[in-house]
């Protein structure tokens, strides 16, 4: 739902004036979610779960894995990259 007046600026872009197609691309590139219930796929390990969204953007596996590993390292989980969600405490 778009506002009836005013503007919303994110990263210098007025998202209110974007077309639906451009807004979808913007969301895909810049917006992320942290779910309270995590919604991790139980059959994938931590690295695979973190890199999964990049798959939908057509990013190569090599780059996906590097980025995902960097993100896991940023939150102190690099050493758990090969663990499935059930193997990590929460």
Short mmCIF file of C-alpha atoms in Angstrom, two decimals:
data_model
loop_
_atom_site.label_atom_id
_atom_site.label_comp_id
_atom_site.label_asym_id
_atom_site.label_seq_id
_atom_site.Cartn_x
_atom_site.Cartn_y
_atom_site.Cartn_z
CA UNK A 1 0.00 0.00 0.00
CA UNK A 2 1.42 3.37 -1.03
CA UNK A 3 1.05 6.50 1.09
CA UNK A 4 -1.41 9.13 -0.16
CA UNK A 5 1.07 11.95 0.48
CA UNK A 6 4.63 12.50 1.54
CA UNK A 7 7.67 10.47 0.63
CA UNK A 8 9.77 7.60 1.93
CA UNK A 9 13.49 7.74 1.25
CA UNK A 10 15.75 4.71 1.65
CA UNK A 11 19.41 4.88 0.61
CA UNK A 12 18.62 8.17 -1.14
CA UNK A 13 15.79 6.75 -3.25
CA UNK A 14 12.20 7.96 -3.00
CA UNK A 15 10.51 4.57 -3.01
CA UNK A 16 7.00 6.06 -3.21
CA UNK A 17 7.65 7.17 -6.80
CA UNK A 18 9.03 3.80 -7.95
CA UNK A 19 7.08 1.52 -10.26
CA UNK A 20 6.08 -1.85 -8.80
CA UNK A 21 8.72 -3.57 -10.93
CA UNK A 22 11.50 -1.22 -9.83
CA UNK A 23 10.33 -1.39 -6.21
CA UNK A 24 10.49 -5.20 -6.35
CA UNK A 25 14.10 -5.04 -7.60
CA UNK A 26 14.93 -2.47 -4.91
CA UNK A 27 13.49 -4.70 -2.18
CA UNK A 28 15.39 -7.69 -3.54
CA UNK A 29 18.67 -5.80 -3.48
CA UNK A 30 18.41 -3.68 -0.31
CA UNK A 31 15.73 -5.02 2.03
CA UNK A 32 16.17 -8.03 4.27
CA UNK A 33 14.27 -9.64 7.09
CA UNK A 34 15.25 -11.22 10.36
CA UNK A 35 12.46 -13.57 11.37
CA UNK A 36 11.80 -14.26 15.02
CA UNK A 37 11.18 -17.91 14.22
CA UNK A 38 14.17 -18.00 11.81
CA UNK A 39 12.42 -20.12 9.16
CA UNK A 40 15.59 -22.01 8.34
CA UNK A 41 15.39 -25.05 6.12
CA UNK A 42 16.19 -28.03 8.37
CA UNK A 43 17.86 -30.02 5.59
CA UNK A 44 20.36 -27.26 4.77
CA UNK A 45 23.41 -26.31 6.82
CA UNK A 46 24.03 -22.76 8.07
CA UNK A 47 26.07 -21.74 5.03
CA UNK A 48 23.42 -23.05 2.63
CA UNK A 49 20.58 -21.36 4.55
CA UNK A 50 22.37 -18.00 4.55
CA UNK A 51 23.36 -18.21 0.88
CA UNK A 52 19.94 -19.37 -0.36
CA UNK A 53 18.47 -15.89 -1.07
CA UNK A 54 21.47 -15.11 -3.29
CA UNK A 55 20.57 -18.12 -5.43
CA UNK A 56 17.37 -16.37 -6.47
CA UNK A 57 19.42 -13.38 -7.65
CA UNK A 58 21.43 -15.57 -10.01
CA UNK A 59 24.71 -15.17 -8.13
CA UNK A 60 27.29 -17.90 -8.68
CA UNK A 61 27.82 -20.52 -5.96
CA UNK A 62 31.40 -19.39 -5.37
CA UNK A 63 30.36 -15.78 -4.68
CA UNK A 64 27.29 -16.89 -2.68
CA UNK A 65 29.44 -19.02 -0.40
CA UNK A 66 31.99 -16.23 0.12
CA UNK A 67 29.28 -13.71 1.02
CA UNK A 68 27.43 -16.16 3.27
CA UNK A 69 30.64 -17.08 5.08
CA UNK A 70 31.36 -13.39 5.64
CA UNK A 71 27.86 -12.94 7.13
CA UNK A 72 28.25 -15.97 9.39
CA UNK A 73 31.60 -14.61 10.54
CA UNK A 74 29.99 -11.22 11.29
CA UNK A 75 27.58 -12.86 13.73
CA UNK A 76 30.09 -15.28 15.24
CA UNK A 77 28.81 -18.43 13.52
CA UNK A 78 31.55 -19.13 10.99
CA UNK A 79 32.65 -22.23 12.90
CA UNK A 80 29.08 -23.61 12.59
CA UNK A 81 28.82 -23.20 8.80
CA UNK A 82 28.42 -26.95 8.22
CA UNK A 83 25.88 -27.47 11.03
CA UNK A 84 22.19 -27.91 10.36
CA UNK A 85 19.73 -25.81 12.39
CA UNK A 86 18.97 -28.74 14.72
CA UNK A 87 22.67 -28.93 15.59
CA UNK A 88 22.83 -25.32 16.80
CA UNK A 89 21.30 -23.97 19.99
CA UNK A 90 19.05 -21.04 19.68
#
